[in-house]
Short mmCIF file of C-alpha atoms and ligand atoms in Angstrom, two decimals:
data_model
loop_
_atom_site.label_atom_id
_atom_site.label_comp_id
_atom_site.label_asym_id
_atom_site.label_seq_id
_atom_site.Cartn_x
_atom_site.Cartn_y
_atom_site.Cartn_z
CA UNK A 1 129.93 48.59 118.67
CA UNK A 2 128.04 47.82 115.52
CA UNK A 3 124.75 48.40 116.53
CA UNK A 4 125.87 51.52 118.39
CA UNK A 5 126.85 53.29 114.90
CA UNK A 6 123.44 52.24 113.75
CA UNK A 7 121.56 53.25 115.93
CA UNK A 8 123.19 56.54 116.34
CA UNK A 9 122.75 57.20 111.95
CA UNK A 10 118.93 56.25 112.74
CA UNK A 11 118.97 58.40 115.74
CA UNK A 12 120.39 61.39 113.68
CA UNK A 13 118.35 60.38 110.75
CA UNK A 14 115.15 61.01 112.91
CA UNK A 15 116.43 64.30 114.14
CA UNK A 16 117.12 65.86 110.66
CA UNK A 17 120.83 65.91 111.37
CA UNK A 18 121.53 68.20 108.19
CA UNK A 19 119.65 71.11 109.92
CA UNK A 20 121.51 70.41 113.17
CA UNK A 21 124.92 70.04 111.85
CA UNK A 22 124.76 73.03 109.62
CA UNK A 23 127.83 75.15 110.44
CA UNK A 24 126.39 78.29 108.86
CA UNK A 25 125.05 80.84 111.15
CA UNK A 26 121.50 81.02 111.00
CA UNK A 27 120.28 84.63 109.24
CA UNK A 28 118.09 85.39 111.39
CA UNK A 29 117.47 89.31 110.46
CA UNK A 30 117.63 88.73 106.52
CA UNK A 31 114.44 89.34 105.92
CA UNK A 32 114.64 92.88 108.52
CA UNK A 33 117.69 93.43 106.41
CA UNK A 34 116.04 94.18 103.62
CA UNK A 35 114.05 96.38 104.71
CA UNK A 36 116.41 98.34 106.15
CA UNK A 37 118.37 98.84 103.23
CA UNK A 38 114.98 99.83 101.44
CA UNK A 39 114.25 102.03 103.97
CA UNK A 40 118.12 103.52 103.98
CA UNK A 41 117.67 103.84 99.63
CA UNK A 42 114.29 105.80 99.79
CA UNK A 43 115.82 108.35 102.27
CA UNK A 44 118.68 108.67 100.41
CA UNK A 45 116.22 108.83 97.14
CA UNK A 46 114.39 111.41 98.92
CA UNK A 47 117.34 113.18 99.24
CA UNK A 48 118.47 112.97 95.94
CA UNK A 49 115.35 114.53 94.67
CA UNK A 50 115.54 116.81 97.25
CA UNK A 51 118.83 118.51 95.52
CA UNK A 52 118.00 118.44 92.22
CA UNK A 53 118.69 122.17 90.81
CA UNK A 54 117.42 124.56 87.93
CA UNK A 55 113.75 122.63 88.02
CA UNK A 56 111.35 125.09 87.19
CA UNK A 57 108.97 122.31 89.05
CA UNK A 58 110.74 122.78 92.24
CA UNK A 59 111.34 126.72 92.27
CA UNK A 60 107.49 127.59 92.48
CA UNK A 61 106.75 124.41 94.78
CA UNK A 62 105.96 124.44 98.53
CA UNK A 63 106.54 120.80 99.54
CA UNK A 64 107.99 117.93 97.91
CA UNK A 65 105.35 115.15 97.61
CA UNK A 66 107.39 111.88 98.12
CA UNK A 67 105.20 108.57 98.42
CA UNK A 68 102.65 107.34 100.61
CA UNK A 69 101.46 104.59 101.79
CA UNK A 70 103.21 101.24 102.51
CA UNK A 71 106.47 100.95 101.28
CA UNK A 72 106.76 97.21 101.93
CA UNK A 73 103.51 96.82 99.71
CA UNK A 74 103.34 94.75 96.53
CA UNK A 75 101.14 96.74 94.71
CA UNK A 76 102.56 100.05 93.64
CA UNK A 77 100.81 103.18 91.79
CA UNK A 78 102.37 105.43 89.67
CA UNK A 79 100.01 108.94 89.18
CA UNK A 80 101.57 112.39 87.54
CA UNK A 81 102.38 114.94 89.45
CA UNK A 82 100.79 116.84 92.46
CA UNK A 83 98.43 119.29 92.95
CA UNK A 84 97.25 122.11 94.92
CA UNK A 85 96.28 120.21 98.12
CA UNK A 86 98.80 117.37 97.77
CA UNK A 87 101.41 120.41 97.51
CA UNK A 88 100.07 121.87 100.83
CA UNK A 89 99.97 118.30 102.45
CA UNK A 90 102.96 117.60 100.90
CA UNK A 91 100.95 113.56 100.16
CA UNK A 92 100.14 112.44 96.55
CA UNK A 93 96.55 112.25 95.95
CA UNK A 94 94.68 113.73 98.95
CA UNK A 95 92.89 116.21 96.40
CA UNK A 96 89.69 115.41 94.43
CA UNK A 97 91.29 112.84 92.00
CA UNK A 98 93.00 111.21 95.45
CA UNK A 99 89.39 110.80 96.58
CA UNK A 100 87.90 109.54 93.12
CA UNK A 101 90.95 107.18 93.56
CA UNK A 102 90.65 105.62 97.28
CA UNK A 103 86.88 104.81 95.89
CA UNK A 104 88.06 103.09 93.06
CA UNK A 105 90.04 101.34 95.55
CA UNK A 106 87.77 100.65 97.86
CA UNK A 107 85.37 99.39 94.98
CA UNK A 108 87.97 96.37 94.34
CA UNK A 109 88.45 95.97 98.00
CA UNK A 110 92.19 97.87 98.40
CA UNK A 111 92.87 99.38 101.55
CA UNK A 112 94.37 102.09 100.27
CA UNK A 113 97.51 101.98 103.37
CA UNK A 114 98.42 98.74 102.11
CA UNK A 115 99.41 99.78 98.81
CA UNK A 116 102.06 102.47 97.93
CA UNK A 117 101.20 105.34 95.46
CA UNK A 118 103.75 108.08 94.57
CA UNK A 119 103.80 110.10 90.91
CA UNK A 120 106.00 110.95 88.24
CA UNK A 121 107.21 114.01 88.87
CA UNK A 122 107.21 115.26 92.72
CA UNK A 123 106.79 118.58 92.87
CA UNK A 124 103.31 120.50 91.37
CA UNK A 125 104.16 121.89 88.03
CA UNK A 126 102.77 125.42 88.28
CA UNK A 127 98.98 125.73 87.91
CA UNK A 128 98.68 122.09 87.37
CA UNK A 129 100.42 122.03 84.04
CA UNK A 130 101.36 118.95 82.42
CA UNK A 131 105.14 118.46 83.15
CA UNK A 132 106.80 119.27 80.34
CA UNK A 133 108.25 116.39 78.25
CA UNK A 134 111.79 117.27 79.77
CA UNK A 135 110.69 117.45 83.03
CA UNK A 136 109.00 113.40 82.76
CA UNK A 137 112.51 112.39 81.50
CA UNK A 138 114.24 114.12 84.03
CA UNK A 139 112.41 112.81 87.11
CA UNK A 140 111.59 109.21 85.24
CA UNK A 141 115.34 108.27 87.02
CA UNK A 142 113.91 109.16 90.24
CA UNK A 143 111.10 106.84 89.73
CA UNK A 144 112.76 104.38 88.06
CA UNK A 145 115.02 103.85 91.48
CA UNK A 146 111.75 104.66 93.83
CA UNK A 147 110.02 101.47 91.65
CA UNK A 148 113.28 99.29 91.95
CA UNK A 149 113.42 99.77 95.79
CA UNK A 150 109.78 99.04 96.62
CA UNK A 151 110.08 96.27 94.39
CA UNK A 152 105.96 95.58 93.87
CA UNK A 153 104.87 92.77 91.96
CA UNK A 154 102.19 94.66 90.62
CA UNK A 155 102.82 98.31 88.95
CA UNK A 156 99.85 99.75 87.65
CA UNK A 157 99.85 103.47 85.88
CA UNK A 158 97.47 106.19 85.75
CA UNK A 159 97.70 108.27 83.22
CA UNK A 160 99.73 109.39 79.89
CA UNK A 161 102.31 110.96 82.06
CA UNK A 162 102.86 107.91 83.82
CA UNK A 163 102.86 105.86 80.71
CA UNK A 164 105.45 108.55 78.74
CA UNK A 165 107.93 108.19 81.89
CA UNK A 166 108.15 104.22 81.47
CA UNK A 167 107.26 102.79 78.61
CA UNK A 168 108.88 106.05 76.56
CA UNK A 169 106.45 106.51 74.12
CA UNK A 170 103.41 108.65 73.63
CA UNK A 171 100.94 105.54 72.87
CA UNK A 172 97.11 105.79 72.90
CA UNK A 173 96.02 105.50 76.41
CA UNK A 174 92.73 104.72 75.22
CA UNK A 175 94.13 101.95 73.38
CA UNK A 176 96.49 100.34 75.85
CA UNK A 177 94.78 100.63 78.74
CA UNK A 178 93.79 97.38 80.60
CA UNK A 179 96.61 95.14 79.23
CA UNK A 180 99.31 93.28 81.28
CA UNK A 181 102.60 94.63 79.77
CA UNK A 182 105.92 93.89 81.15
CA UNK A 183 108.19 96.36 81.76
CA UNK A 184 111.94 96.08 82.48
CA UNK A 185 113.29 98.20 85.02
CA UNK A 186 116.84 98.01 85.93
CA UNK A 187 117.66 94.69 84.93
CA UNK A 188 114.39 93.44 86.56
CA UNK A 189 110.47 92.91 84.99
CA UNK A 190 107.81 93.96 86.37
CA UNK A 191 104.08 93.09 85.67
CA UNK A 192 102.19 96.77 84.82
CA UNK A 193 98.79 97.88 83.54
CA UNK A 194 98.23 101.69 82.59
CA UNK A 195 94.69 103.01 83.18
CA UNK A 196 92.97 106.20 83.18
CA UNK A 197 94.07 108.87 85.58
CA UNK A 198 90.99 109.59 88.24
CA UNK A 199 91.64 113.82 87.43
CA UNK A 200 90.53 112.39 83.46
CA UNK A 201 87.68 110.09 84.94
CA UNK A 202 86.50 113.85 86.87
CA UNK A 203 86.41 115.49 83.67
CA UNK A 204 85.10 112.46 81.06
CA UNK A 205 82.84 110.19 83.77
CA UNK A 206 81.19 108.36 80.68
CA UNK A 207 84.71 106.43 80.24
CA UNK A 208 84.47 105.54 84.08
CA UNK A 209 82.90 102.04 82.90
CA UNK A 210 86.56 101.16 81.31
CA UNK A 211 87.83 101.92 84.37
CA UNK A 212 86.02 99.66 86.21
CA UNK A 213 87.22 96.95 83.83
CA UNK A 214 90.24 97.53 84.34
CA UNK A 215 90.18 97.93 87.79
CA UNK A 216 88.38 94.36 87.76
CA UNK A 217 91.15 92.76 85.80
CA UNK A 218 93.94 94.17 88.52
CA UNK A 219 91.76 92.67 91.61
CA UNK A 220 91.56 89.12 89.45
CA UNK A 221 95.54 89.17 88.81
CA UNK A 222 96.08 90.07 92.73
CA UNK A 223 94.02 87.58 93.69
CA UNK A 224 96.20 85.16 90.72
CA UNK A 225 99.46 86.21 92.65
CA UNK A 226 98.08 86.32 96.35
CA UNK A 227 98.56 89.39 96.86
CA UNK A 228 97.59 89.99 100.64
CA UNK A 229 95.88 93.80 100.34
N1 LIG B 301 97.15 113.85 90.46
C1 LIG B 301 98.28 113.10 90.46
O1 LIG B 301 98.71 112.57 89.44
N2 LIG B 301 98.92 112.94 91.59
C2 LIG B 301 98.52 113.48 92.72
O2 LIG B 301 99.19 113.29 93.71
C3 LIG B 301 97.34 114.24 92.72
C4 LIG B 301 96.67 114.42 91.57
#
């Protein structure tokens, strides 16, 4: 009887009893879960952004220009606004600054539908205005919540608009590009760089060679986080 009970605690000890005897259901679909409930919050975001009233940004607008690329993506860009093509295409950077952009990419070996790019504001301020500083508070909500659903570990922002709408202050860009910064966003930190926007690379290309520093030192830190991109 004895050596029945023993053998039976070695026989469970070789089966990893624990993980047999577990009487909570196994959560299988946590992981699908997720992303359903990220997909469900970006409709609803899209929504949301859809409704907003008495935006001058919206009014002259034909499209709203959303996101694109892969939501489930780690890395995550933040431009300014759209422009005349994305407008048309209703897409964020499919113009000439979206093609400067997918070479920078390319140059630090991002396939650029593995990442997920939207801007600050999402529909073109009229004849490719700045948006006004109102306007960047207004729709920095919006992209506060679109950042907090795709949850990247990486952030990076182009641009002074970009930089105003999160970190709330008109900085130097000059002078605080290529640094890691953290930035809290609801309750949560995430790991950001700003760098130059590629529409300011088309008009100053002798400050392209920062760029491509900093677009070094974002290809080291995914490689630092395994980043699969
Ligand atoms: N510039 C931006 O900031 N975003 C776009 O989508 C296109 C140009």
């Amino acid at each position: 009887m004895v050596n029945k009970e023993i053998l039976n605690q070695e026989f469970l000890k070789s089966i990893e009893s624990e993980y047999i005897f577990d009487n909570a259901p196994i959560n299988r679909f946590k992981k699908n879960k997720e992303n359903d409930d990220a997909s469900e919050r970006l409709i609803c975001l899209k929504d949301k952004i859809k409704s907003i009233q008495d935006c001058e940004l919206k009014k002259f607008a034909k499209n709203l220009v959303f996101s694109d690329g892969n939501p489930k993506s780690q890395i995550m860009i933040v431009g300014e606004g759209p422009g005349e093509k994305e407008d048309l295409l209703g897409k964020p950077f499919v113009g000439e600054a979206g093609m400067l952009l997918n070479k920078m990419l390319n140059a630090i070996k991002i396939k650029r539908e593995n990442i997920y790019i939207t801007n600050v504001v999402n529909y073109r301020p009229p004849n490719n205005r700045k948006p006004e500083f109102s306007e960047i508070k207004r729709y920095s909500v919006f992209l506060r919540e679109h950042i907090s659903i795709i949850n990247p570990k990486i952030l990076i922002l182009m641009g002074s608009t970009a930089m105003e709408a999160l970190l709330g202050q008109k900085l130097k860009i000059s002078k605080e590009r290529g640094k890691w910064k953290e930035i809290i966003i609801n309750q949560k930190t995430f790991i950001t760089i700003l760098t130059f926007h590629p529409a300011y690379l088309l008009r100053q290309p002798d400050q392209k060679k920062f760029s491509w520093e900093d677009l070094k030192n974002i290809r080291k830190k995914i490689d630092e986080l395994n980043i699969k991109v």
